[in-house]
Amino acid sequence: MTTLSASRPATISVRDALRAEPGRRVSIHGWVRTRRDSKADGGLSFLAVHDGSCFDPIQAVLRASLPNYEQEVLHLTAGCSVEITGELVASQGKGQSVEVNVDPAPEKGGAIRVLGFVDDPDTYPVAQKRHTFEYLREIAHLRPRTNTFGAVARVRHTLAMAVHRFFHERGFFWIHTPIITASDCEGAGQMFRVSTLDAVNMPRTKDGQPDYAQDFFGRQAHLTVSGQLNVETYACALSKVYTFGPTFRAENSNTSRHLAEFWMIEPEIAFCDLAGDADLAEAFVKYLFKAVLEERPDDMAFFNERIDTTVIKTLEFLIETPFERMTYTDAVSTLEKCGEAFEYPVKWGVDLQSEHERCLTERIVKKPVILMNYPKDIKAFYMRLNDDGRTVAAMDVLAPKIGEIIGGSQREERLDVLDRRLDEMKLSKADYWWYRDLRRYGTVPHAGFGLGFERLIQFATGMANIRDVIPFPRTPGNAEF
RNA sequence: UCCCCGAUAGCUCAAUGGUAGAGCGAGCGGCUGUUAACCGCUAGGUUCUAGGUUCGAGUCCUAGUCGGGGAGCCA
C-alpha cells in the first residue's frame, strides 16, 4: 500500500497488527467504531478502529499529550476515518492482547491524523447501537461498516475463492458464459429483456408487434437465467468445466430466499453419470463449508453467537457426515409410511414440498440426503431419461434445516430421446439447434449441477434473509444503489 | 401473484378518539486502563402520503406507497 507520509512506518492492516509481536512501530488506517475517554494516567482515549481486514477492531490508546487531543481526538465519533501511528504493545486492559500506544513523546513518535470527520454525528445512519437488518438494507452503501455485513462480505469472498480453488484443484476450467443471451430457450423462468429500442416510439411490424429485427442484436435478447446450456458446449470439448457468474430471473417472487439478480455456480462434467455428479456435489459442499470454518473462524464465531447459535455445529455435521443416497420413489414410499400428517399429501409424481424434505432429512434419515431419479414430468427436458421410461437422472441435495442446496442431473446425450422430450414439452427443435449439435457430433454422457451462491452463503452464515448476503440486492420494485 | 402484519424522535418502540413519551444513539459535564462502560443534564417530532368521519384523529374509515412474515415458484 502507498504510504501517505514518508516519516511514518509502513501501514499495516488491523488483521496483521493483531497478530504481530509487540514492540513494533506501525501505522494503521481505518474507521472509528467507538471512543471511550478516561482521566487516568494524565488523560487517555481508547479508540476501537476497524479497517475491514478482519472481524475485530484494534484498540488505540491516545494520550492527552497529543497536540490535537482536545481539538480533534475528543470529538471523534463512530465512522470517522483516521491514520494512527504508534507502537504495538501488550494491552494492559482486558478484551484484547495487543493495542497501539499512541504517545507523542519524541522517543515514541505517536500521532493521529483525522482524515475525515462525520458530519452531524446525531444523524449518522450507522450509530453505535444495534440496528435492524430491514433498516440497514435502506442504507446499503453504509452497512458494510457494521459487524454483520463486514463478516458476510468476508465469508462471501472466502466461499467464492474456495469455489474456484475446489474446481481448479480438480482440473476444471472456469468458463465465462454470456450474460446477454439471444436464445429464448433456457426455460428457467421469466427473463429480463435487453433492448435498445425506443420504448416510446417502438418500431412495429405489420401486425403491430415490436419489431425486434431493428433491435441491437437483430432479434430479441435477454439476461441469462442459467449458463448451463452454454457451459455444456465447453464440457463437450474441455471435459471438466464450470460457470460462476450472475444470473437474472424476472419472477415476481418476494421471499427471503429469492433475488432477481444472483450468482450461480454450475459445473458440467463430460464422461460422468448421475452417481459421479452426486459424488462431486457432496465433495463440493463439504469442501466449501470446511474452507469457511478454517479460514474465517472470527466471522463464524460471530455468526454462531449473534445470528444462529447452531450454525457451526450444523456445518461441522455436514462436513463429517456421509450423505445418504435415496431414489425419489423410495423417498415417496418412506414418507407415505412414516405416519406424518402433511399439509400437502405425498404421492408418486408430485414434487416434494419443503415439509416433506424436512421430514426426510430431519426425522427419518437425520442427515443430508441426495435424492435421485425424479419423475420426468416434473423435471426439465434436458435431463436424461432412465430405462424405466418414467424417471429422469436428476438429483437434489437436501440438508437438514436448510433444505435443497443443490439441483443437478445427468444430461440427455441421445439425440433421438432428446428430440422426443422436446416434442413432449412442445419446445422448438430449431431453437435448440446448437444444443442438439452436441448430440450429433461426438456425443458423450455428461452431468452437472447448479448451486445458488447466495443460498450457500445463507447456509454458511445463518443469515435469514438472502437480501443480506449480497452487497446490493435486486428484488421486485427495488434496484436502489 | 395471493394471504397476514406493520409505518410515531437519528434508530428500536410506547401512547383508552382528548397536552406525543421511553430506551438506545447524539451533545455537554462527571467518573473510570476503558471496552455492550457507568452516572447526571440537554437537544431532538409535518406521527408514511392523499382524502374522509368527528367538537377533536398518532389512534377510526377509504385509497395509495414502502417495509416485513408466510405461500407459490425456484437457485
mmCIF file of C-alpha atoms in Angstrom, chain A residues 269-479:
data_model
loop_
_atom_site.group_PDB
_atom_site.id
_atom_site.type_symbol
_atom_site.label_atom_id
_atom_site.label_comp_id
_atom_site.label_asym_id
_atom_site.label_seq_id
_atom_site.Cartn_x
_atom_site.Cartn_y
_atom_site.Cartn_z
ATOM 1 C CA ILE A 269 -18.534 -32.856 -16.469
ATOM 2 C CA ALA A 270 -18.193 -34.969 -19.593
ATOM 3 C CA PHE A 271 -17.960 -38.758 -19.294
ATOM 4 C CA CYS A 272 -19.813 -38.558 -15.999
ATOM 5 C CA ASP A 273 -23.062 -40.127 -14.866
ATOM 6 C CA LEU A 274 -25.526 -39.209 -12.130
ATOM 7 C CA ALA A 275 -23.622 -41.095 -9.414
ATOM 8 C CA GLY A 276 -20.430 -39.243 -10.284
ATOM 9 C CA ASP A 277 -22.369 -35.982 -10.288
ATOM 10 C CA ALA A 278 -23.727 -36.685 -6.805
ATOM 11 C CA ASP A 279 -20.261 -37.574 -5.517
ATOM 12 C CA LEU A 280 -18.895 -34.306 -6.834
ATOM 13 C CA ALA A 281 -21.739 -32.318 -5.289
ATOM 14 C CA GLU A 282 -21.140 -33.911 -1.891
ATOM 15 C CA ALA A 283 -17.399 -33.287 -2.017
ATOM 16 C CA PHE A 284 -18.016 -29.729 -3.180
ATOM 17 C CA VAL A 285 -20.347 -28.761 -0.357
ATOM 18 C CA LYS A 286 -18.048 -30.289 2.240
ATOM 19 C CA TYR A 287 -15.021 -28.525 0.819
ATOM 20 C CA LEU A 288 -16.752 -25.130 0.913
ATOM 21 C CA PHE A 289 -18.044 -25.396 4.450
ATOM 22 C CA LYS A 290 -14.683 -26.677 5.636
ATOM 23 C CA ALA A 291 -12.949 -23.737 3.990
ATOM 24 C CA VAL A 292 -15.170 -21.165 5.659
ATOM 25 C CA LEU A 293 -14.739 -22.738 9.100
ATOM 26 C CA GLU A 294 -10.973 -22.912 8.691
ATOM 27 C CA GLU A 295 -10.397 -19.536 7.074
ATOM 28 C CA ARG A 296 -12.912 -17.311 8.858
ATOM 29 C CA PRO A 297 -13.082 -18.507 12.462
ATOM 30 C CA ASP A 298 -13.519 -14.918 13.672
ATOM 31 C CA ASP A 299 -16.532 -14.189 11.492
ATOM 32 C CA MET A 300 -18.033 -17.639 12.047
ATOM 33 C CA ALA A 301 -17.764 -17.219 15.810
ATOM 34 C CA PHE A 302 -19.750 -14.003 15.437
ATOM 35 C CA PHE A 303 -22.463 -15.653 13.327
ATOM 36 C CA ASN A 304 -22.641 -18.505 15.799
ATOM 37 C CA GLU A 305 -23.042 -16.106 18.709
ATOM 38 C CA ARG A 306 -25.325 -13.430 17.277
ATOM 39 C CA ILE A 307 -27.103 -14.788 14.195
ATOM 40 C CA ASP A 308 -27.650 -18.548 14.542
ATOM 41 C CA THR A 309 -26.309 -20.391 17.566
ATOM 42 C CA THR A 310 -26.313 -23.715 15.718
ATOM 43 C CA VAL A 311 -24.549 -22.658 12.531
ATOM 44 C CA ILE A 312 -21.083 -24.014 13.327
ATOM 45 C CA LYS A 313 -22.468 -27.286 14.642
ATOM 46 C CA THR A 314 -24.602 -27.614 11.522
ATOM 47 C CA LEU A 315 -21.657 -27.039 9.198
ATOM 48 C CA GLU A 316 -19.429 -29.432 11.127
ATOM 49 C CA PHE A 317 -22.138 -32.069 10.937
ATOM 50 C CA LEU A 318 -22.500 -31.580 7.185
ATOM 51 C CA ILE A 319 -18.747 -31.909 6.714
ATOM 52 C CA GLU A 320 -18.279 -35.134 8.655
ATOM 53 C CA THR A 321 -21.466 -36.989 7.756
ATOM 54 C CA PRO A 322 -21.626 -39.142 4.612
ATOM 55 C CA PHE A 323 -24.706 -38.114 2.652
ATOM 56 C CA GLU A 324 -27.485 -40.673 2.273
ATOM 57 C CA ARG A 325 -28.462 -41.585 -1.274
ATOM 58 C CA MET A 326 -32.062 -42.463 -1.995
ATOM 59 C CA THR A 327 -34.308 -42.643 -5.026
ATOM 60 C CA TYR A 328 -37.312 -40.386 -5.323
ATOM 61 C CA THR A 329 -39.523 -43.465 -5.471
ATOM 62 C CA ASP A 330 -38.115 -44.837 -2.194
ATOM 63 C CA ALA A 331 -38.412 -41.413 -0.594
ATOM 64 C CA VAL A 332 -42.091 -41.164 -1.506
ATOM 65 C CA SER A 333 -42.926 -44.610 -0.138
ATOM 66 C CA THR A 334 -40.921 -43.899 3.011
ATOM 67 C CA LEU A 335 -42.812 -40.655 3.520
ATOM 68 C CA GLU A 336 -46.140 -42.356 2.864
ATOM 69 C CA LYS A 337 -45.356 -44.941 5.539
ATOM 70 C CA CYS A 338 -43.883 -42.585 8.124
ATOM 71 C CA GLY A 339 -47.274 -41.701 9.609
ATOM 72 C CA GLU A 340 -46.672 -37.973 9.457
ATOM 73 C CA ALA A 341 -49.685 -35.778 8.648
ATOM 74 C CA PHE A 342 -48.649 -33.428 5.857
ATOM 75 C CA GLU A 343 -50.412 -30.311 4.728
ATOM 76 C CA TYR A 344 -49.765 -31.443 1.163
ATOM 77 C CA PRO A 345 -50.152 -35.199 0.747
ATOM 78 C CA VAL A 346 -47.250 -37.146 -0.719
ATOM 79 C CA LYS A 347 -47.737 -39.322 -3.717
ATOM 80 C CA TRP A 348 -45.594 -40.543 -6.559
ATOM 81 C CA GLY A 349 -45.454 -37.990 -9.354
ATOM 82 C CA VAL A 350 -45.668 -34.783 -7.349
ATOM 83 C CA ASP A 351 -42.712 -32.661 -6.427
ATOM 84 C CA LEU A 352 -41.732 -32.847 -2.780
ATOM 85 C CA GLN A 353 -42.793 -29.908 -0.620
ATOM 86 C CA SER A 354 -40.383 -28.404 1.845
ATOM 87 C CA GLU A 355 -42.274 -30.107 4.686
ATOM 88 C CA HIS A 356 -41.590 -33.463 3.017
ATOM 89 C CA GLU A 357 -37.935 -32.671 2.538
ATOM 90 C CA ARG A 358 -37.595 -31.601 6.151
ATOM 91 C CA CYS A 359 -39.312 -34.723 7.434
ATOM 92 C CA LEU A 360 -36.980 -36.861 5.365
ATOM 93 C CA THR A 361 -33.743 -35.177 6.365
ATOM 94 C CA GLU A 362 -34.549 -34.232 9.954
ATOM 95 C CA ARG A 363 -36.758 -37.017 11.247
ATOM 96 C CA ILE A 364 -36.222 -40.099 9.092
ATOM 97 C CA VAL A 365 -32.654 -40.105 7.801
ATOM 98 C CA LYS A 366 -31.267 -37.413 10.116
ATOM 99 C CA LYS A 367 -28.522 -36.366 7.749
ATOM 100 C CA PRO A 368 -28.080 -34.872 4.296
ATOM 101 C CA VAL A 369 -29.845 -36.810 1.567
ATOM 102 C CA ILE A 370 -29.203 -36.932 -2.151
ATOM 103 C CA LEU A 371 -32.496 -37.728 -3.819
ATOM 104 C CA MET A 372 -32.201 -39.216 -7.284
ATOM 105 C CA ASN A 373 -34.316 -40.253 -10.248
ATOM 106 C CA TYR A 374 -37.341 -37.977 -10.205
ATOM 107 C CA PRO A 375 -40.460 -38.396 -12.368
ATOM 108 C CA LYS A 376 -39.725 -36.971 -15.788
ATOM 109 C CA ASP A 377 -42.884 -34.880 -15.843
ATOM 110 C CA ILE A 378 -41.719 -32.594 -13.033
ATOM 111 C CA LYS A 379 -38.231 -32.062 -14.419
ATOM 112 C CA ALA A 380 -36.564 -30.251 -17.307
ATOM 113 C CA PHE A 381 -36.307 -31.548 -20.888
ATOM 114 C CA TYR A 382 -32.516 -31.936 -20.842
ATOM 115 C CA MET A 383 -32.408 -34.459 -18.009
ATOM 116 C CA ARG A 384 -31.503 -37.976 -19.113
ATOM 117 C CA LEU A 385 -34.404 -40.404 -19.379
ATOM 118 C CA ASN A 386 -33.891 -43.543 -17.305
ATOM 119 C CA ASP A 387 -34.513 -47.038 -18.654
ATOM 120 C CA ASP A 388 -37.828 -47.253 -16.801
ATOM 121 C CA GLY A 389 -39.136 -44.574 -19.166
ATOM 122 C CA ARG A 390 -40.806 -42.603 -16.428
ATOM 123 C CA THR A 391 -37.980 -41.133 -14.357
ATOM 124 C CA VAL A 392 -35.005 -38.970 -15.247
ATOM 125 C CA ALA A 393 -31.463 -38.956 -13.881
ATOM 126 C CA ALA A 394 -31.933 -35.878 -11.692
ATOM 127 C CA MET A 395 -30.643 -35.338 -8.208
ATOM 128 C CA ASP A 396 -31.227 -32.838 -5.420
ATOM 129 C CA VAL A 397 -29.004 -32.480 -2.381
ATOM 130 C CA LEU A 398 -31.197 -31.888 0.666
ATOM 131 C CA ALA A 399 -29.816 -30.954 4.053
ATOM 132 C CA PRO A 400 -31.440 -30.869 7.488
ATOM 133 C CA LYS A 401 -32.773 -27.403 8.365
ATOM 134 C CA ILE A 402 -31.632 -25.810 5.147
ATOM 135 C CA GLY A 403 -33.499 -27.802 2.525
ATOM 136 C CA GLU A 404 -32.401 -28.041 -1.081
ATOM 137 C CA ILE A 405 -28.886 -26.786 -1.586
ATOM 138 C CA ILE A 406 -28.072 -28.262 -4.984
ATOM 139 C CA GLY A 407 -30.036 -29.434 -8.006
ATOM 140 C CA GLY A 408 -28.445 -31.353 -10.836
ATOM 141 C CA SER A 409 -28.801 -34.081 -13.411
ATOM 142 C CA GLN A 410 -27.184 -36.278 -15.971
ATOM 143 C CA ARG A 411 -27.965 -34.705 -19.326
ATOM 144 C CA GLU A 412 -29.723 -36.472 -22.186
ATOM 145 C CA GLU A 413 -26.947 -37.284 -24.642
ATOM 146 C CA ARG A 414 -29.064 -39.350 -27.097
ATOM 147 C CA LEU A 415 -30.387 -37.140 -29.893
ATOM 148 C CA ASP A 416 -33.473 -39.221 -30.611
ATOM 149 C CA VAL A 417 -34.505 -39.271 -26.945
ATOM 150 C CA LEU A 418 -33.780 -35.564 -26.548
ATOM 151 C CA ASP A 419 -35.904 -34.774 -29.596
ATOM 152 C CA ARG A 420 -38.776 -36.808 -28.215
ATOM 153 C CA ARG A 421 -38.562 -34.892 -24.937
ATOM 154 C CA LEU A 422 -38.533 -31.555 -26.774
ATOM 155 C CA ASP A 423 -41.641 -32.632 -28.666
ATOM 156 C CA GLU A 424 -43.370 -33.798 -25.497
ATOM 157 C CA MET A 425 -42.744 -30.448 -23.852
ATOM 158 C CA LYS A 426 -43.728 -28.575 -27.020
ATOM 159 C CA LEU A 427 -40.314 -26.953 -27.393
ATOM 160 C CA SER A 428 -38.943 -25.991 -30.807
ATOM 161 C CA LYS A 429 -36.060 -28.109 -32.060
ATOM 162 C CA ALA A 430 -34.931 -25.205 -34.236
ATOM 163 C CA ASP A 431 -34.393 -23.033 -31.186
ATOM 164 C CA TYR A 432 -32.089 -25.671 -29.733
ATOM 165 C CA TRP A 433 -30.118 -26.262 -32.912
ATOM 166 C CA TRP A 434 -26.674 -25.799 -31.355
ATOM 167 C CA TYR A 435 -27.607 -27.716 -28.220
ATOM 168 C CA ARG A 436 -28.721 -30.607 -30.449
ATOM 169 C CA ASP A 437 -25.463 -30.388 -32.413
ATOM 170 C CA LEU A 438 -23.609 -31.502 -29.285
ATOM 171 C CA ARG A 439 -25.555 -34.784 -29.597
ATOM 172 C CA ARG A 440 -24.862 -35.075 -33.320
ATOM 173 C CA TYR A 441 -21.108 -34.632 -33.210
ATOM 174 C CA GLY A 442 -19.346 -36.991 -30.840
ATOM 175 C CA THR A 443 -21.961 -37.062 -28.101
ATOM 176 C CA VAL A 444 -20.893 -38.187 -24.636
ATOM 177 C CA PRO A 445 -22.607 -38.853 -21.344
ATOM 178 C CA HIS A 446 -22.285 -35.776 -19.165
ATOM 179 C CA ALA A 447 -23.732 -34.344 -16.000
ATOM 180 C CA GLY A 448 -23.712 -31.262 -13.874
ATOM 181 C CA PHE A 449 -25.434 -29.346 -11.136
ATOM 182 C CA GLY A 450 -26.322 -25.847 -10.052
ATOM 183 C CA LEU A 451 -25.839 -24.141 -6.732
ATOM 184 C CA GLY A 452 -27.157 -20.698 -5.853
ATOM 185 C CA PHE A 453 -24.253 -18.807 -4.337
ATOM 186 C CA GLU A 454 -26.320 -16.570 -2.062
ATOM 187 C CA ARG A 455 -28.182 -19.533 -0.628
ATOM 188 C CA LEU A 456 -24.851 -21.167 0.071
ATOM 189 C CA ILE A 457 -23.826 -18.044 1.974
ATOM 190 C CA GLN A 458 -27.112 -18.079 3.868
ATOM 191 C CA PHE A 459 -26.468 -21.664 4.923
ATOM 192 C CA ALA A 460 -22.879 -20.924 5.901
ATOM 193 C CA THR A 461 -23.699 -17.844 7.971
ATOM 194 C CA GLY A 462 -27.205 -18.494 9.254
ATOM 195 C CA MET A 463 -28.364 -15.185 7.789
ATOM 196 C CA ALA A 464 -32.144 -15.417 7.445
ATOM 197 C CA ASN A 465 -32.717 -13.085 4.507
ATOM 198 C CA ILE A 466 -30.975 -13.506 1.167
ATOM 199 C CA ARG A 467 -31.009 -9.723 0.719
ATOM 200 C CA ASP A 468 -28.419 -9.529 3.460
ATOM 201 C CA VAL A 469 -25.818 -11.804 1.877
ATOM 202 C CA ILE A 470 -25.403 -9.895 -1.400
ATOM 203 C CA PRO A 471 -24.000 -6.350 -1.312
ATOM 204 C CA PHE A 472 -26.743 -4.677 -3.353
ATOM 205 C CA PRO A 473 -29.855 -6.853 -3.548
ATOM 206 C CA ARG A 474 -32.183 -6.565 -6.532
ATOM 207 C CA THR A 475 -35.763 -7.598 -5.826
ATOM 208 C CA PRO A 476 -39.132 -6.740 -7.371
ATOM 209 C CA GLY A 477 -39.594 -2.999 -7.005
ATOM 210 C CA ASN A 478 -36.114 -2.356 -5.652
ATOM 211 C CA ALA A 479 -32.872 -1.661 -7.513
#
